[in-house]
Amino acid sequence: MRGYRGIKYTLFICCYVFWVVSAVLAAVGIYAKIAKEKDVVDTLMLDPALLLIVVGSTMFLITFLGCFGALRNATCLLKTFLGILTAVLLLQIAAGIVGYLFTDMVMERTERLMMKAIVRYREDRDLENAIDFIQKKFQCCGVESFKDWSQNVYFECLDTNPSLEACGVPFSCCIRPQNQTVLNTMCGYGMQQLDEHTAGLDVFTVGCLEKIAWWAKHNLLLVAGLTAGLLLLEVCMIGLAAAQISRIKKVLHLKSAPGSRSGKKENDWYPAFADFDDRGDE
C-alpha cells in the first residue's frame, strides 16, 4: 500500500499545484478583461487577457479532473484526465515536428501574426504593453525593420497623416542612455524618415522576428531543456494516472472474486484521503 499511496498523493500534489497556477492565470485574465476599456481587441491570438482566460480555464478543468480523480479513486475521472493529457502531449509533439519540418511556413505565419499585432497597437492596452516589453527586452523594433510601424495608422508615414506620431516609432524602440532618469516618450518621433544607419543611433532598427529567432538559436539548450522538462512532467503524470487506475481495477477485481469477504463489487468512489486498507478491505 505504500507504493499505491505514493502514486496517489504524488499525482494529487502535482495536479493541485497546476490547478492553483491555472486558477491564478484565469483570475488575472478575468481581472485584466474587466479592467479594460470597452473597445478592446477580442481576437484570441492578439488579446493577452482572453488568452490567459482560455489557457487558465482549460488547465483548471483538466487538473481538477486529476485532483479529484486521484483523491477519490474515481476511475472515470482518472481515465478522462489520462485521455486529455495524452491528447495534449501528442498534439505538442506533433506541433514540434510540424514546426521543425515546415520552419519557413511557421516563420511566415508568425510574421503575419506579429504584423497584425502592430496594426492593432494602441487598440488594446495589454497588447501595447506586450509589444513594448518585447521590443525593450530583445532590443528590436517592428517585425522585420523599424519601418514596419508605418503599417499602424498612428505611425503611418504619409503627409496626410494628422497624427503627431506620424513617421515615428514607439518609445520602446528607442536606445535609452544609461544616465537617463526621465523617460522620453517622444524619442521615436520622425525616425522612419531617416535612413537605417542614421536612425540606428537613436532607435533599434532590427526587427523583432530576427532577434527572437537569434535568441532561440543561441539559447537552444535552455529552450530544449524547458520543453523536455514540461513533456517529462506530463509523461510522469500520465504514468501515475495509469498506475492508479490499474491498482484500483486490481483491488476491485479481488473484491469481486469468489471467496472474497465482500459479496458485491464496491463502488470506486471512496471517501477523500481514504485508502483501500483504511477500511480493512485488504
mmCIF file of C-alpha atoms in Angstrom:
data_model
loop_
_atom_site.group_PDB
_atom_site.id
_atom_site.type_symbol
_atom_site.label_atom_id
_atom_site.label_comp_id
_atom_site.label_asym_id
_atom_site.label_seq_id
_atom_site.Cartn_x
_atom_site.Cartn_y
_atom_site.Cartn_z
ATOM 1 C CA MET A 1 0.000 0.000 0.000
ATOM 2 C CA ARG A 2 2.937 2.351 0.450
ATOM 3 C CA GLY A 3 3.614 2.274 -3.284
ATOM 4 C CA TYR A 4 -0.041 2.928 -4.052
ATOM 5 C CA ARG A 5 -0.207 5.802 -1.585
ATOM 6 C CA GLY A 6 2.927 7.308 -3.109
ATOM 7 C CA ILE A 7 1.385 7.163 -6.590
ATOM 8 C CA LYS A 8 -1.930 8.559 -5.404
ATOM 9 C CA TYR A 9 -0.642 11.537 -3.425
ATOM 10 C CA THR A 10 2.168 12.380 -5.852
ATOM 11 C CA LEU A 11 -0.387 12.655 -8.650
ATOM 12 C CA PHE A 12 -2.695 14.683 -6.399
ATOM 13 C CA ILE A 13 0.059 17.131 -5.396
ATOM 14 C CA CYS A 14 1.222 17.642 -8.998
ATOM 15 C CA CYS A 15 -2.317 18.261 -10.211
ATOM 16 C CA TYR A 16 -3.055 20.514 -7.244
ATOM 17 C CA VAL A 17 -0.037 22.733 -7.995
ATOM 18 C CA PHE A 18 -1.082 23.142 -11.632
ATOM 19 C CA TRP A 19 -4.686 23.630 -10.505
ATOM 20 C CA VAL A 20 -3.686 26.599 -8.323
ATOM 21 C CA VAL A 21 -1.495 28.067 -11.073
ATOM 22 C CA SER A 22 -4.308 27.755 -13.632
ATOM 23 C CA ALA A 23 -6.755 29.427 -11.237
ATOM 24 C CA VAL A 24 -4.360 32.346 -10.816
ATOM 25 C CA LEU A 25 -3.913 32.669 -14.598
ATOM 26 C CA ALA A 26 -7.662 32.667 -15.185
ATOM 27 C CA ALA A 27 -8.233 35.192 -12.384
ATOM 28 C CA VAL A 28 -5.574 37.545 -13.761
ATOM 29 C CA GLY A 29 -7.060 37.260 -17.242
ATOM 30 C CA ILE A 30 -10.594 37.963 -15.995
ATOM 31 C CA TYR A 31 -9.393 40.952 -13.969
ATOM 32 C CA ALA A 32 -7.493 42.345 -16.968
ATOM 33 C CA LYS A 33 -10.500 41.812 -19.236
ATOM 34 C CA ILE A 34 -12.872 43.609 -16.858
ATOM 35 C CA ALA A 35 -10.403 46.453 -16.275
ATOM 36 C CA LYS A 36 -10.057 47.123 -19.997
ATOM 37 C CA GLU A 37 -11.927 49.749 -21.930
ATOM 38 C CA LYS A 38 -14.953 48.690 -23.922
ATOM 39 C CA ASP A 39 -13.331 48.998 -27.367
ATOM 40 C CA VAL A 40 -10.833 46.190 -26.926
ATOM 41 C CA VAL A 41 -9.494 43.647 -29.355
ATOM 42 C CA ASP A 42 -11.469 40.442 -28.979
ATOM 43 C CA THR A 43 -9.253 38.289 -31.185
ATOM 44 C CA LEU A 44 -7.904 35.358 -29.198
ATOM 45 C CA MET A 45 -4.468 35.396 -30.824
ATOM 46 C CA LEU A 46 -3.989 39.110 -30.134
ATOM 47 C CA ASP A 47 -5.665 39.604 -26.762
ATOM 48 C CA PRO A 48 -3.379 38.503 -23.894
ATOM 49 C CA ALA A 49 -6.195 38.768 -21.332
ATOM 50 C CA LEU A 50 -8.512 36.484 -23.310
ATOM 51 C CA LEU A 51 -5.625 34.097 -23.945
ATOM 52 C CA LEU A 52 -4.944 33.888 -20.195
ATOM 53 C CA ILE A 53 -8.627 33.160 -19.524
ATOM 54 C CA VAL A 54 -8.803 30.366 -22.103
ATOM 55 C CA VAL A 55 -5.496 28.732 -21.123
ATOM 56 C CA GLY A 56 -6.182 29.104 -17.388
ATOM 57 C CA SER A 57 -9.719 27.741 -17.637
ATOM 58 C CA THR A 58 -8.617 24.762 -19.742
ATOM 59 C CA MET A 59 -5.800 23.912 -17.337
ATOM 60 C CA PHE A 60 -8.164 24.367 -14.384
ATOM 61 C CA LEU A 61 -10.653 21.860 -15.779
ATOM 62 C CA ILE A 62 -8.022 19.255 -16.713
ATOM 63 C CA THR A 63 -6.128 19.461 -13.417
ATOM 64 C CA PHE A 64 -9.401 19.389 -11.468
ATOM 65 C CA LEU A 65 -10.166 16.027 -13.043
ATOM 66 C CA GLY A 66 -6.749 14.798 -11.991
ATOM 67 C CA CYS A 67 -7.008 16.184 -8.447
ATOM 68 C CA PHE A 68 -10.484 14.903 -7.711
ATOM 69 C CA GLY A 69 -9.952 11.621 -9.505
ATOM 70 C CA ALA A 70 -6.733 10.870 -7.625
ATOM 71 C CA LEU A 71 -8.174 11.924 -4.279
ATOM 72 C CA ARG A 72 -11.422 9.962 -4.605
ATOM 73 C CA ASN A 73 -10.024 6.962 -6.524
ATOM 74 C CA ALA A 74 -12.534 7.737 -9.293
ATOM 75 C CA THR A 75 -11.514 5.715 -12.333
ATOM 76 C CA CYS A 76 -13.906 7.559 -14.647
ATOM 77 C CA LEU A 77 -12.294 10.928 -13.863
ATOM 78 C CA LEU A 78 -8.798 9.477 -13.967
ATOM 79 C CA LYS A 79 -9.452 7.935 -17.386
ATOM 80 C CA THR A 80 -10.769 11.268 -18.672
ATOM 81 C CA PHE A 81 -7.736 13.053 -17.246
ATOM 82 C CA LEU A 82 -5.429 10.434 -18.747
ATOM 83 C CA GLY A 83 -7.061 10.705 -22.183
ATOM 84 C CA ILE A 84 -6.982 14.501 -22.307
ATOM 85 C CA LEU A 85 -3.390 14.707 -21.078
ATOM 86 C CA THR A 86 -2.280 12.089 -23.610
ATOM 87 C CA ALA A 87 -4.012 14.020 -26.405
ATOM 88 C CA VAL A 88 -2.328 17.259 -25.291
ATOM 89 C CA LEU A 89 1.066 15.534 -25.212
ATOM 90 C CA LEU A 90 0.596 14.103 -28.708
ATOM 91 C CA LEU A 91 -0.528 17.496 -30.037
ATOM 92 C CA GLN A 92 2.565 19.156 -28.550
ATOM 93 C CA ILE A 93 4.852 16.568 -30.133
ATOM 94 C CA ALA A 94 3.048 16.911 -33.469
ATOM 95 C CA ALA A 95 3.318 20.697 -33.305
ATOM 96 C CA GLY A 96 7.046 20.440 -32.629
ATOM 97 C CA ILE A 97 7.551 18.077 -35.580
ATOM 98 C CA VAL A 98 5.491 20.259 -37.919
ATOM 99 C CA GLY A 99 7.334 23.362 -36.734
ATOM 100 C CA TYR A 100 10.675 21.686 -37.446
ATOM 101 C CA LEU A 101 9.700 20.335 -40.869
ATOM 102 C CA PHE A 102 7.897 23.472 -42.019
ATOM 103 C CA THR A 103 10.060 26.171 -40.469
ATOM 104 C CA ASP A 104 9.533 28.610 -43.331
ATOM 105 C CA MET A 105 5.746 28.285 -43.104
ATOM 106 C CA VAL A 106 5.828 28.772 -39.324
ATOM 107 C CA MET A 107 8.032 31.858 -39.690
ATOM 108 C CA GLU A 108 5.698 33.267 -42.341
ATOM 109 C CA ARG A 109 2.615 32.790 -40.194
ATOM 110 C CA THR A 110 4.418 34.218 -37.165
ATOM 111 C CA GLU A 111 5.370 37.254 -39.217
ATOM 112 C CA ARG A 112 1.735 37.767 -40.243
ATOM 113 C CA LEU A 113 0.574 37.473 -36.653
ATOM 114 C CA MET A 114 3.179 39.955 -35.418
ATOM 115 C CA MET A 115 2.251 42.377 -38.207
ATOM 116 C CA LYS A 116 -1.410 42.174 -37.162
ATOM 117 C CA ALA A 117 -0.329 42.998 -33.616
ATOM 118 C CA ILE A 118 1.488 46.098 -34.890
ATOM 119 C CA VAL A 119 -1.594 47.185 -36.844
ATOM 120 C CA ARG A 120 -3.733 46.902 -33.697
ATOM 121 C CA TYR A 121 -1.207 48.620 -31.439
ATOM 122 C CA ARG A 122 -2.972 51.361 -29.404
ATOM 123 C CA GLU A 123 -6.291 49.495 -29.661
ATOM 124 C CA ASP A 124 -5.593 47.213 -26.704
ATOM 125 C CA ARG A 125 -3.608 48.282 -23.645
ATOM 126 C CA ASP A 126 -2.456 44.728 -22.874
ATOM 127 C CA LEU A 127 -1.308 44.190 -26.449
ATOM 128 C CA GLU A 128 0.501 47.523 -26.401
ATOM 129 C CA ASN A 129 2.307 46.625 -23.180
ATOM 130 C CA ALA A 130 3.242 43.200 -24.568
ATOM 131 C CA ILE A 131 4.751 44.697 -27.732
ATOM 132 C CA ASP A 132 6.636 47.334 -25.744
ATOM 133 C CA PHE A 133 8.019 44.650 -23.433
ATOM 134 C CA ILE A 134 9.217 42.510 -26.359
ATOM 135 C CA GLN A 135 10.857 45.453 -28.116
ATOM 136 C CA LYS A 136 12.669 46.570 -24.965
ATOM 137 C CA LYS A 137 13.618 43.021 -23.939
ATOM 138 C CA PHE A 138 15.052 41.980 -27.309
ATOM 139 C CA GLN A 139 16.191 45.483 -28.328
ATOM 140 C CA CYS A 140 14.264 45.363 -31.589
ATOM 141 C CA CYS A 141 11.679 47.406 -33.470
ATOM 142 C CA GLY A 142 8.894 46.221 -35.748
ATOM 143 C CA VAL A 143 8.727 42.784 -37.346
ATOM 144 C CA GLU A 144 11.456 42.900 -39.991
ATOM 145 C CA SER A 145 12.606 46.504 -39.523
ATOM 146 C CA PHE A 146 11.657 49.683 -37.696
ATOM 147 C CA LYS A 147 9.799 50.937 -40.791
ATOM 148 C CA ASP A 148 7.136 48.249 -40.287
ATOM 149 C CA TRP A 149 5.474 50.700 -37.918
ATOM 150 C CA SER A 150 4.223 52.555 -40.963
ATOM 151 C CA GLN A 151 1.546 49.823 -41.110
ATOM 152 C CA ASN A 152 -0.024 51.336 -38.000
ATOM 153 C CA VAL A 153 -2.438 54.202 -38.575
ATOM 154 C CA TYR A 154 -0.827 56.343 -35.869
ATOM 155 C CA PHE A 155 2.736 55.894 -37.162
ATOM 156 C CA GLU A 156 1.922 55.762 -40.887
ATOM 157 C CA CYS A 157 4.449 57.850 -42.779
ATOM 158 C CA LEU A 158 2.203 59.932 -45.030
ATOM 159 C CA ASP A 159 1.919 63.685 -45.454
ATOM 160 C CA THR A 160 -1.843 63.361 -44.983
ATOM 161 C CA ASN A 161 -1.488 61.635 -41.602
ATOM 162 C CA PRO A 162 -2.587 64.152 -38.914
ATOM 163 C CA SER A 163 -1.126 62.093 -36.051
ATOM 164 C CA LEU A 164 1.715 63.646 -34.058
ATOM 165 C CA GLU A 165 3.418 60.237 -34.171
ATOM 166 C CA ALA A 166 3.385 60.080 -37.987
ATOM 167 C CA CYS A 167 6.640 58.643 -39.397
ATOM 168 C CA GLY A 168 7.696 57.722 -35.875
ATOM 169 C CA VAL A 169 8.094 54.563 -33.786
ATOM 170 C CA PRO A 170 7.033 53.726 -30.207
ATOM 171 C CA PHE A 171 9.295 54.810 -27.375
ATOM 172 C CA SER A 172 10.087 51.156 -26.652
ATOM 173 C CA CYS A 173 12.196 51.147 -29.838
ATOM 174 C CA CYS A 174 14.471 53.876 -28.502
ATOM 175 C CA ILE A 175 18.015 53.275 -27.307
ATOM 176 C CA ARG A 176 17.855 54.583 -23.774
ATOM 177 C CA PRO A 177 21.034 56.253 -22.456
ATOM 178 C CA GLN A 178 22.396 54.767 -19.246
ATOM 179 C CA ASN A 179 22.316 58.070 -17.384
ATOM 180 C CA GLN A 180 18.745 58.914 -18.421
ATOM 181 C CA THR A 181 16.460 59.247 -15.399
ATOM 182 C CA VAL A 182 13.314 60.594 -17.088
ATOM 183 C CA LEU A 183 11.697 58.503 -19.828
ATOM 184 C CA ASN A 184 11.425 60.387 -23.131
ATOM 185 C CA THR A 185 8.272 59.063 -24.808
ATOM 186 C CA MET A 186 8.850 61.285 -27.880
ATOM 187 C CA CYS A 187 12.271 59.870 -28.725
ATOM 188 C CA GLY A 188 10.918 57.891 -31.676
ATOM 189 C CA TYR A 189 9.261 60.776 -33.494
ATOM 190 C CA GLY A 190 10.205 61.113 -37.195
ATOM 191 C CA MET A 191 12.601 58.135 -37.166
ATOM 192 C CA GLN A 192 11.035 56.487 -40.237
ATOM 193 C CA GLN A 193 12.118 59.460 -42.341
ATOM 194 C CA LEU A 194 15.765 58.671 -41.637
ATOM 195 C CA ASP A 195 17.923 56.010 -43.242
ATOM 196 C CA GLU A 196 18.711 52.877 -41.234
ATOM 197 C CA HIS A 197 22.248 53.948 -40.298
ATOM 198 C CA THR A 198 21.203 57.381 -39.025
ATOM 199 C CA ALA A 199 18.112 56.097 -37.229
ATOM 200 C CA GLY A 200 20.224 53.353 -35.638
ATOM 201 C CA LEU A 201 21.936 55.969 -33.494
ATOM 202 C CA ASP A 202 18.713 56.603 -31.587
ATOM 203 C CA VAL A 203 16.437 53.578 -32.089
ATOM 204 C CA PHE A 204 16.736 49.842 -32.650
ATOM 205 C CA THR A 205 16.377 49.136 -36.365
ATOM 206 C CA VAL A 206 16.472 45.319 -36.422
ATOM 207 C CA GLY A 207 13.093 43.547 -36.493
ATOM 208 C CA CYS A 208 11.858 41.522 -33.530
ATOM 209 C CA LEU A 209 11.307 38.365 -35.592
ATOM 210 C CA GLU A 210 15.008 38.159 -36.393
ATOM 211 C CA LYS A 211 16.037 38.981 -32.832
ATOM 212 C CA ILE A 212 13.701 36.359 -31.307
ATOM 213 C CA ALA A 213 14.924 33.709 -33.780
ATOM 214 C CA TRP A 214 18.534 34.641 -32.946
ATOM 215 C CA TRP A 215 17.820 34.367 -29.216
ATOM 216 C CA ALA A 216 16.180 30.949 -29.652
ATOM 217 C CA LYS A 217 19.174 29.623 -31.634
ATOM 218 C CA HIS A 218 21.707 30.894 -29.087
ATOM 219 C CA ASN A 219 19.642 29.553 -26.170
ATOM 220 C CA LEU A 220 18.751 26.243 -27.772
ATOM 221 C CA LEU A 221 19.792 24.215 -24.728
ATOM 222 C CA LEU A 222 17.603 26.326 -22.429
ATOM 223 C CA VAL A 223 14.578 26.116 -24.748
ATOM 224 C CA ALA A 224 15.092 22.380 -25.280
ATOM 225 C CA GLY A 225 15.538 21.811 -21.541
ATOM 226 C CA LEU A 226 12.333 23.659 -20.634
ATOM 227 C CA THR A 227 10.388 21.859 -23.362
ATOM 228 C CA ALA A 228 11.771 18.459 -22.366
ATOM 229 C CA GLY A 229 11.037 19.183 -18.705
ATOM 230 C CA LEU A 230 7.416 20.029 -19.473
ATOM 231 C CA LEU A 231 6.973 16.934 -21.638
ATOM 232 C CA LEU A 232 8.636 14.737 -18.995
ATOM 233 C CA LEU A 233 6.305 16.103 -16.317
ATOM 234 C CA GLU A 234 3.307 15.337 -18.494
ATOM 235 C CA VAL A 235 4.595 11.814 -19.147
ATOM 236 C CA CYS A 236 5.084 11.285 -15.391
ATOM 237 C CA MET A 237 1.535 12.438 -14.651
ATOM 238 C CA ILE A 238 0.213 10.128 -17.384
ATOM 239 C CA GLY A 239 2.155 7.232 -15.870
ATOM 240 C CA LEU A 240 0.906 7.998 -12.364
ATOM 241 C CA ALA A 241 -2.704 8.188 -13.536
ATOM 242 C CA ALA A 242 -2.369 4.916 -15.439
ATOM 243 C CA ALA A 243 -0.763 3.214 -12.426
ATOM 244 C CA GLN A 244 -3.528 4.349 -10.078
ATOM 245 C CA ILE A 245 -6.229 3.185 -12.491
ATOM 246 C CA SER A 246 -4.523 -0.204 -12.757
ATOM 247 C CA ARG A 247 -4.294 -0.503 -8.955
ATOM 248 C CA ILE A 248 -7.955 0.406 -8.454
ATOM 249 C CA LYS A 249 -9.055 -2.157 -11.061
ATOM 250 C CA LYS A 250 -6.906 -4.826 -9.411
ATOM 251 C CA VAL A 251 -8.422 -4.214 -5.979
ATOM 252 C CA LEU A 252 -11.968 -4.170 -7.356
ATOM 253 C CA HIS A 253 -11.287 -7.431 -9.186
ATOM 254 C CA LEU A 254 -10.064 -9.076 -5.967
ATOM 255 C CA LYS A 255 -13.104 -7.783 -4.063
ATOM 256 C CA SER A 256 -15.499 -9.238 -6.641
ATOM 257 C CA ALA A 257 -13.714 -12.592 -6.929
ATOM 258 C CA PRO A 258 -15.326 -15.699 -5.342
ATOM 259 C CA GLY A 259 -14.305 -16.180 -1.727
ATOM 260 C CA SER A 260 -13.708 -12.510 -1.076
ATOM 261 C CA ARG A 261 -15.173 -11.006 2.055
ATOM 262 C CA SER A 262 -17.194 -8.514 0.032
ATOM 263 C CA GLY A 263 -20.110 -10.166 -1.689
ATOM 264 C CA LYS A 264 -20.556 -7.470 -4.308
ATOM 265 C CA LYS A 265 -18.382 -5.107 -6.304
ATOM 266 C CA GLU A 266 -17.829 -1.982 -4.310
ATOM 267 C CA ASN A 267 -18.228 1.438 -5.833
ATOM 268 C CA ASP A 268 -14.929 3.109 -6.745
ATOM 269 C CA TRP A 269 -15.941 6.491 -5.259
ATOM 270 C CA TYR A 270 -14.151 6.379 -1.905
ATOM 271 C CA PRO A 271 -14.042 8.999 0.824
ATOM 272 C CA ALA A 272 -11.422 11.714 0.401
ATOM 273 C CA PHE A 273 -7.915 10.760 1.617
ATOM 274 C CA ALA A 274 -9.104 7.173 2.259
ATOM 275 C CA ASP A 275 -7.057 4.238 1.016
ATOM 276 C CA PHE A 276 -8.157 0.686 0.428
ATOM 277 C CA ASP A 277 -6.531 -0.697 3.564
ATOM 278 C CA ASP A 278 -8.009 2.096 5.718
ATOM 279 C CA ARG A 279 -11.362 0.260 5.588
ATOM 280 C CA GLY A 280 -9.917 -3.144 6.358
ATOM 281 C CA ASP A 281 -10.662 -4.442 2.851
ATOM 282 C CA GLU A 282 -7.192 -5.725 2.134
#
